[in-house]
Coordinates of N, CA and C in Angstrom, one line a residue:
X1 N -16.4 -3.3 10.3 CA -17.1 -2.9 11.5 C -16.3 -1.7 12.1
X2 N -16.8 -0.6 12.0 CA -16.1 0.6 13.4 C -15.7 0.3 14.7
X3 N -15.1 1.2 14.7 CA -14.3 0.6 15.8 C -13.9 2.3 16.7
X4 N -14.2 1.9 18.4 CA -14.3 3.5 19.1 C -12.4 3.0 19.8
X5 N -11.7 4.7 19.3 CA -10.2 4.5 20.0 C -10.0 5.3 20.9
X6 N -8.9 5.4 21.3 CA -8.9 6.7 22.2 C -7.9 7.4 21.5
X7 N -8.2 9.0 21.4 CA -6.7 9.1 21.0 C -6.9 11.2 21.8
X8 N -5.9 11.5 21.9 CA -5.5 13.0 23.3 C -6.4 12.3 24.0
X9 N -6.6 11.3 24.7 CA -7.8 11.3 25.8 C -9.1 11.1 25.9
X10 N -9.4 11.0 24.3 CA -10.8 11.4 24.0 C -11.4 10.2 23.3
X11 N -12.8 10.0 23.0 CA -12.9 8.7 22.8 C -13.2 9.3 20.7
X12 N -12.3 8.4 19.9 CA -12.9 8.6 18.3 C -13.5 7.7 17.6
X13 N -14.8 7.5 17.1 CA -15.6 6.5 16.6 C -14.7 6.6 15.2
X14 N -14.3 5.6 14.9 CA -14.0 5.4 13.3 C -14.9 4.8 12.6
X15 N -15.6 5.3 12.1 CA -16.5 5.4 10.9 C -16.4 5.0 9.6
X16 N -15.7 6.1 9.4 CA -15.3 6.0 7.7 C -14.2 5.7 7.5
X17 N -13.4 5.7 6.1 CA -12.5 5.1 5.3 C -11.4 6.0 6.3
X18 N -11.2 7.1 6.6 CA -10.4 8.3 7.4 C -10.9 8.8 8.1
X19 N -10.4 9.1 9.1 CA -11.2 9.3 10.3 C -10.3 10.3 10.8
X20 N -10.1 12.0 11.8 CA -9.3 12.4 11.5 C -9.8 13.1 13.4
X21 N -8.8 13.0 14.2 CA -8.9 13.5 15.5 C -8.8 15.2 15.5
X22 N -10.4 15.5 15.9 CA -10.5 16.8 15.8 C -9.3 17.8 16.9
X23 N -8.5 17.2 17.9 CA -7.8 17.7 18.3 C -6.4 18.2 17.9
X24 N -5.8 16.9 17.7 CA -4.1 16.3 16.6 C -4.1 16.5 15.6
X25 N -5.0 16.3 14.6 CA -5.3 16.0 13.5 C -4.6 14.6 13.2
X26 N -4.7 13.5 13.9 CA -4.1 12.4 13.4 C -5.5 11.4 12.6
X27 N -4.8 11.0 11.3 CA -5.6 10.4 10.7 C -5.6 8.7 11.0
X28 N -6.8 7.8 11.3 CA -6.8 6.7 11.6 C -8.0 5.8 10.6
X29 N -7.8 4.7 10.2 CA -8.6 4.2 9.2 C -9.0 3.3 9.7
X30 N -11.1 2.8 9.4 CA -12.1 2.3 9.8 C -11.5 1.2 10.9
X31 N -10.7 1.1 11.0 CA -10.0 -0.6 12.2 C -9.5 0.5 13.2
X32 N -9.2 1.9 13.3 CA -8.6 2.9 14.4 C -7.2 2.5 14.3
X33 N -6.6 1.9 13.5 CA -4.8 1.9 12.7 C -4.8 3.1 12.6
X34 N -3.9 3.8 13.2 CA -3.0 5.3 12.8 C -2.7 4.9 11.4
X35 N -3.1 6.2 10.8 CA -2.7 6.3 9.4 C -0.9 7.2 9.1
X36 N 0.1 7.2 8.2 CA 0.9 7.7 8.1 C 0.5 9.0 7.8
X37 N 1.3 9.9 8.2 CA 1.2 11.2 8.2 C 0.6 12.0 6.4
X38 N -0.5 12.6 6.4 CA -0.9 13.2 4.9 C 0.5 13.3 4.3
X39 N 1.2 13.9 4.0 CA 2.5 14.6 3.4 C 2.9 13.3 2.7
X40 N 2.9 11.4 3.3 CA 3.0 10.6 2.7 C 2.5 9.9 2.3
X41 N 1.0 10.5 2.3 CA -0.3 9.9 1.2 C 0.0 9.9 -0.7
X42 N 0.1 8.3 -0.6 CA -0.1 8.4 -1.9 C 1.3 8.3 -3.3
X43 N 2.3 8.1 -1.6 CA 3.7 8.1 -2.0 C 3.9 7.2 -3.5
X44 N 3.4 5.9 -3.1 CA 3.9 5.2 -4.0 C 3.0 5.6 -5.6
X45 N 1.9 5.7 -5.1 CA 1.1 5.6 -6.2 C 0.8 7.3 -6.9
X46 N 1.7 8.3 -6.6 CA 1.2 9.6 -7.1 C 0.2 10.6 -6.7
X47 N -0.4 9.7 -6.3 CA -1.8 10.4 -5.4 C -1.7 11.2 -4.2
X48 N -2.4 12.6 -3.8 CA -2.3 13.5 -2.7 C -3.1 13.3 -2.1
X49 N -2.7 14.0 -0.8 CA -4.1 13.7 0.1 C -5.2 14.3 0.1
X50 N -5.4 15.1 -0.7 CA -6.6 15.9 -1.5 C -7.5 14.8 -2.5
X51 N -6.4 14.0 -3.5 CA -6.8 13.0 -4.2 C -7.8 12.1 -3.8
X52 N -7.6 11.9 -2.4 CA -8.0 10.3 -1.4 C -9.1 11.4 -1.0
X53 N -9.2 11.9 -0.1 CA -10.0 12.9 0.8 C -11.3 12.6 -0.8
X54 N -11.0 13.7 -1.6 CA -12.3 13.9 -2.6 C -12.8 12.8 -3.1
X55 N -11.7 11.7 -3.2 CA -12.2 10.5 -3.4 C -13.8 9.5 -2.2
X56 N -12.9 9.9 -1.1 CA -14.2 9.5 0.0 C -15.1 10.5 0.3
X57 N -15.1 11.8 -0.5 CA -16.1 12.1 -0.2 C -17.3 12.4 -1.1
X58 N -16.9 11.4 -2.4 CA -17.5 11.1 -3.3 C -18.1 9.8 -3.1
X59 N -18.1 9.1 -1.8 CA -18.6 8.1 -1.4 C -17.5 6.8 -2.8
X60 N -16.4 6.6 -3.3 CA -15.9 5.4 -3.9 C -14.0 5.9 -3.2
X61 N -14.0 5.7 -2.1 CA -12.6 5.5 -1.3 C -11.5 4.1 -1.9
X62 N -12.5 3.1 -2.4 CA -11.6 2.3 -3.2 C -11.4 2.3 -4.7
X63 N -12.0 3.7 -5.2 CA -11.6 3.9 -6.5 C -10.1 4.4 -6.8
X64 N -9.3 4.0 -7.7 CA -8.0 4.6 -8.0 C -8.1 5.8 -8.6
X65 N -7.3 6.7 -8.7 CA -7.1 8.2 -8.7 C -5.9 8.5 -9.0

């Protein structure tokens, strides 16, 4: 279920798998959990944040990459 957060002030519907505040650019996933900063996307598993991004926007966000 989406979920609406606030974040600068403003209200952000989280929607999708990433969700990304058009102001901060802070990324927050479908529950509005702050996500860790891109730069540490993917740390463990090799993957960039390009990787994940093209992944959900290929509509399969739980496919591995």
């Amino acid at each position: 279920m989406a979920k609406m957060i606030t974040c600068c002030g403003k209200e952000l519907f989280c929607d999708g798998f990433t969700n990304t505040c058009p102001h901060c650019g802070a990324d927050y996933n479908w529950n509005g959990t702050r996500l860790a900063p891109r730069s540490c996307w993917g740390e463990e598993t090799g993957e960039t944040a390009d990787d994940i991004l093209m992944a959900e926007a290929r509509g399969f966000p739980e496919e591995d990459y």
